[in-house]
Amino acid sequence: MSYANSLFCPKSKQYAQPTPNQNALDYWEQLKETLQPTFDTINSQLTEHQRLLKEKAALAKTAHASERERQKLLERLQNLELTLDLWKAQANRVRDLPLEDVAYHLGLHQDNKAQHKWKGSERIISIIGTRFYDFTGNQKGGGGATDLVMHVLGCGFQEAVLWLQDQFGESVICIGNKV
């Protein structure tokens, strides 16, 4: 039996034979009617296959876009981590600046009678080593150059670090590198 025969009548694996008085057009219609369910099934499968291919292409496109976005976010995260490390290093360098030098740059003047007291801007601040205490207003104390700048200028951490960097410039880097 040939392949063509199995195509036309898959169940019987034979051609539907014409009847003795049947003309060619009627025979053709009979074949079409017999084979139409098979054609419909094949067309349905083809349509579903095409839909799946489109869906696969769309998913691949989405996956590619997601991977690009993931790479961008990973790069951004690495940049933020680097920035954070730089900020921490900078904060560590400026934190160790001598408070007396910082007080001077803040416009405070050392009291002639008590060397550990600094006055200015309606403040009296005591500085001993790396600690300070403000005797005026809210009577607040703290430690380190960053805290002193934040307290006197009323600014946040980042602004204080930037202010110290602006005021002390290269000397901050030298202190950080122990030069």
CSV table of C-alpha atoms in Angstrom, one decimal:
chain,number,residue,atom,x,y,z
A,1,MET,CA,0.0,0.0,0.0
A,2,SER,CA,1.4,3.4,-0.9
A,3,TYR,CA,1.9,6.5,1.3
A,4,ALA,CA,-0.7,8.4,-0.8
A,5,ASN,CA,-3.3,5.7,0.0
A,6,SER,CA,-2.7,6.0,3.8
A,7,LEU,CA,-3.1,9.7,3.5
A,8,PHE,CA,-6.5,9.6,2.1
A,9,CYS,CA,-8.1,7.0,4.3
A,10,PRO,CA,-6.0,6.7,7.5
A,11,LYS,CA,-8.4,4.3,9.2
A,12,SER,CA,-8.8,1.8,6.3
A,13,LYS,CA,-5.5,2.7,4.7
A,14,GLN,CA,-7.2,2.4,1.3
A,15,TYR,CA,-8.5,4.9,-1.2
A,16,ALA,CA,-12.3,5.4,-1.1
A,17,GLN,CA,-13.1,3.9,-4.5
A,18,PRO,CA,-15.5,5.5,-6.9
A,19,THR,CA,-18.8,3.8,-7.6
A,20,PRO,CA,-19.4,2.5,-11.1
A,21,ASN,CA,-21.6,5.4,-12.3
A,22,GLN,CA,-19.9,8.2,-10.3
A,23,ASN,CA,-18.3,11.1,-12.2
A,24,ALA,CA,-15.0,12.6,-11.2
A,25,LEU,CA,-16.4,15.7,-9.5
A,26,ASP,CA,-18.7,13.6,-7.3
A,27,TYR,CA,-15.8,11.3,-6.5
A,28,TRP,CA,-13.7,14.4,-5.6
A,29,GLU,CA,-16.4,15.7,-3.3
A,30,GLN,CA,-16.7,12.3,-1.7
A,31,LEU,CA,-12.9,12.3,-1.0
A,32,LYS,CA,-13.0,15.9,0.4
A,33,GLU,CA,-15.9,14.9,2.7
A,34,THR,CA,-14.1,11.8,3.9
A,35,LEU,CA,-10.8,13.6,4.4
A,36,GLN,CA,-12.2,16.9,5.8
A,37,PRO,CA,-12.0,15.9,9.4
A,38,THR,CA,-8.3,14.9,8.9
A,39,PHE,CA,-7.6,18.2,7.2
A,40,ASP,CA,-9.4,20.1,10.0
A,41,THR,CA,-7.3,18.2,12.6
A,42,ILE,CA,-4.1,19.0,10.7
A,43,ASN,CA,-5.1,22.7,10.3
A,44,SER,CA,-6.0,22.9,13.9
A,45,GLN,CA,-2.6,21.4,14.9
A,46,LEU,CA,-0.8,23.7,12.6
A,47,THR,CA,-2.6,26.7,14.0
A,48,GLU,CA,-1.8,25.6,17.5
A,49,HIS,CA,1.8,25.0,16.5
A,50,GLN,CA,2.1,28.5,15.0
A,51,ARG,CA,0.5,30.0,18.2
A,52,LEU,CA,3.0,28.1,20.4
A,53,LEU,CA,5.9,29.3,18.2
A,54,LYS,CA,4.7,32.9,18.6
A,55,GLU,CA,4.3,32.4,22.3
A,56,LYS,CA,7.8,30.9,22.5
A,57,ALA,CA,9.2,33.9,20.6
A,58,ALA,CA,7.4,36.3,22.9
A,59,LEU,CA,8.7,34.5,26.0
A,60,ALA,CA,12.2,34.4,24.6
A,61,LYS,CA,12.0,38.2,24.0
A,62,THR,CA,10.7,38.8,27.5
A,63,ALA,CA,13.5,36.5,28.9
A,64,HIS,CA,16.1,38.5,27.0
A,65,ALA,CA,14.7,41.8,28.2
A,66,SER,CA,14.5,40.5,31.8
A,67,GLU,CA,18.2,39.4,31.6
A,68,ARG,CA,19.2,42.8,30.3
A,69,GLU,CA,17.3,44.4,33.1
A,70,ARG,CA,18.9,42.0,35.6
A,71,GLN,CA,22.3,42.9,34.3
A,72,LYS,CA,21.5,46.6,34.6
A,73,LEU,CA,20.3,46.2,38.2
A,74,LEU,CA,23.3,44.1,39.1
A,75,GLU,CA,25.6,46.8,37.6
A,76,ARG,CA,23.7,49.5,39.5
A,77,LEU,CA,24.0,47.4,42.7
A,78,GLN,CA,27.7,47.1,42.3
A,79,ASN,CA,28.0,50.8,41.7
A,80,LEU,CA,26.0,51.5,44.8
A,81,GLU,CA,28.1,49.1,46.8
A,82,LEU,CA,31.2,50.9,45.5
A,83,THR,CA,29.7,54.3,46.3
A,84,LEU,CA,28.8,53.0,49.8
A,85,ASP,CA,32.4,51.8,50.3
A,86,LEU,CA,33.8,55.1,49.2
A,87,TRP,CA,31.4,57.0,51.6
A,88,LYS,CA,32.4,54.7,54.4
A,89,ALA,CA,36.1,55.2,53.7
A,90,GLN,CA,35.6,59.0,53.5
A,91,ALA,CA,33.5,59.0,56.7
A,92,ASN,CA,36.2,57.1,58.5
A,93,ARG,CA,38.9,59.6,57.3
A,94,VAL,CA,37.0,62.7,58.3
A,95,ARG,CA,35.8,61.2,61.6
A,96,ASP,CA,39.3,61.1,62.9
A,97,LEU,CA,40.1,64.8,62.2
A,98,PRO,CA,41.2,66.7,65.3
A,99,LEU,CA,38.1,68.3,66.8
A,100,GLU,CA,40.0,71.5,67.6
A,101,ASP,CA,40.7,72.0,63.9
A,102,VAL,CA,37.1,71.2,62.9
A,103,ALA,CA,35.8,73.7,65.6
A,104,TYR,CA,38.1,76.4,64.2
A,105,HIS,CA,36.8,75.8,60.7
A,106,LEU,CA,33.2,76.0,62.1
A,107,GLY,CA,33.9,79.5,63.3
A,108,LEU,CA,34.4,78.6,66.9
A,109,HIS,CA,37.2,80.3,68.9
A,110,GLN,CA,39.2,78.7,71.7
A,111,ASP,CA,38.5,80.2,75.2
A,112,ASN,CA,41.6,81.9,76.5
A,113,LYS,CA,40.7,80.9,80.1
A,114,ALA,CA,39.8,77.2,79.4
A,115,GLN,CA,41.7,75.5,76.6
A,116,HIS,CA,39.1,72.7,76.1
A,117,LYS,CA,36.2,75.2,75.6
A,118,TRP,CA,35.3,76.7,72.3
A,119,LYS,CA,32.9,79.6,71.8
A,120,GLY,CA,31.0,81.0,68.9
A,121,SER,CA,27.6,81.1,67.3
A,122,GLU,CA,26.0,81.4,70.8
A,123,ARG,CA,27.6,78.1,71.8
A,124,ILE,CA,30.0,77.0,74.4
A,125,ILE,CA,31.4,73.6,73.4
A,126,SER,CA,33.9,71.6,75.4
A,127,ILE,CA,36.3,69.4,73.4
A,128,ILE,CA,38.4,66.7,75.1
A,129,GLY,CA,40.1,64.3,72.7
A,130,THR,CA,37.6,62.9,70.3
A,131,ARG,CA,34.5,63.9,72.4
A,132,PHE,CA,32.6,67.1,72.6
A,133,TYR,CA,29.8,68.5,74.7
A,134,ASP,CA,27.7,71.6,74.0
A,135,PHE,CA,26.7,73.4,77.2
A,136,THR,CA,24.2,75.7,75.5
A,137,GLY,CA,20.7,75.0,74.1
A,138,ASN,CA,19.9,71.3,74.1
A,139,GLN,CA,23.2,70.3,75.9
A,140,LYS,CA,24.2,67.6,73.5
A,141,GLY,CA,27.4,65.8,73.2
A,142,GLY,CA,29.0,63.4,70.7
A,143,GLY,CA,32.2,62.0,69.3
A,144,GLY,CA,34.1,62.6,66.1
A,145,ALA,CA,34.4,65.3,63.6
A,146,THR,CA,31.3,64.3,61.7
A,147,ASP,CA,29.1,64.5,64.8
A,148,LEU,CA,30.5,67.9,65.7
A,149,VAL,CA,29.7,69.3,62.2
A,150,MET,CA,26.2,67.8,62.2
A,151,HIS,CA,25.6,69.3,65.6
A,152,VAL,CA,26.9,72.8,64.9
A,153,LEU,CA,25.6,73.2,61.4
A,154,GLY,CA,22.4,71.2,62.0
A,155,CYS,CA,22.9,69.1,58.9
A,156,GLY,CA,22.8,65.4,58.0
A,157,PHE,CA,25.6,62.9,57.8
A,158,GLN,CA,26.3,63.2,54.1
A,159,GLU,CA,26.3,67.0,54.2
A,160,ALA,CA,28.7,66.9,57.2
A,161,VAL,CA,31.1,64.5,55.4
A,162,LEU,CA,31.1,66.8,52.3
A,163,TRP,CA,31.6,69.9,54.4
A,164,LEU,CA,34.6,68.3,56.1
A,165,GLN,CA,36.0,67.2,52.7
A,166,ASP,CA,35.5,70.7,51.3
A,167,GLN,CA,37.2,72.3,54.4
A,168,PHE,CA,40.1,69.9,54.8
A,169,GLY,CA,40.6,68.6,51.2
A,170,GLU,CA,43.9,66.8,50.7
A,171,SER,CA,44.7,66.8,54.5
A,172,VAL,CA,41.8,64.4,55.0
A,173,ILE,CA,43.3,62.0,52.5
A,174,CYS,CA,46.7,62.2,54.1
A,175,ILE,CA,45.2,61.5,57.5
A,176,GLY,CA,43.3,58.5,56.0
A,177,ASN,CA,46.5,57.2,54.5
A,178,LYS,CA,48.6,57.9,57.6
A,179,VAL,CA,51.0,60.1,55.6
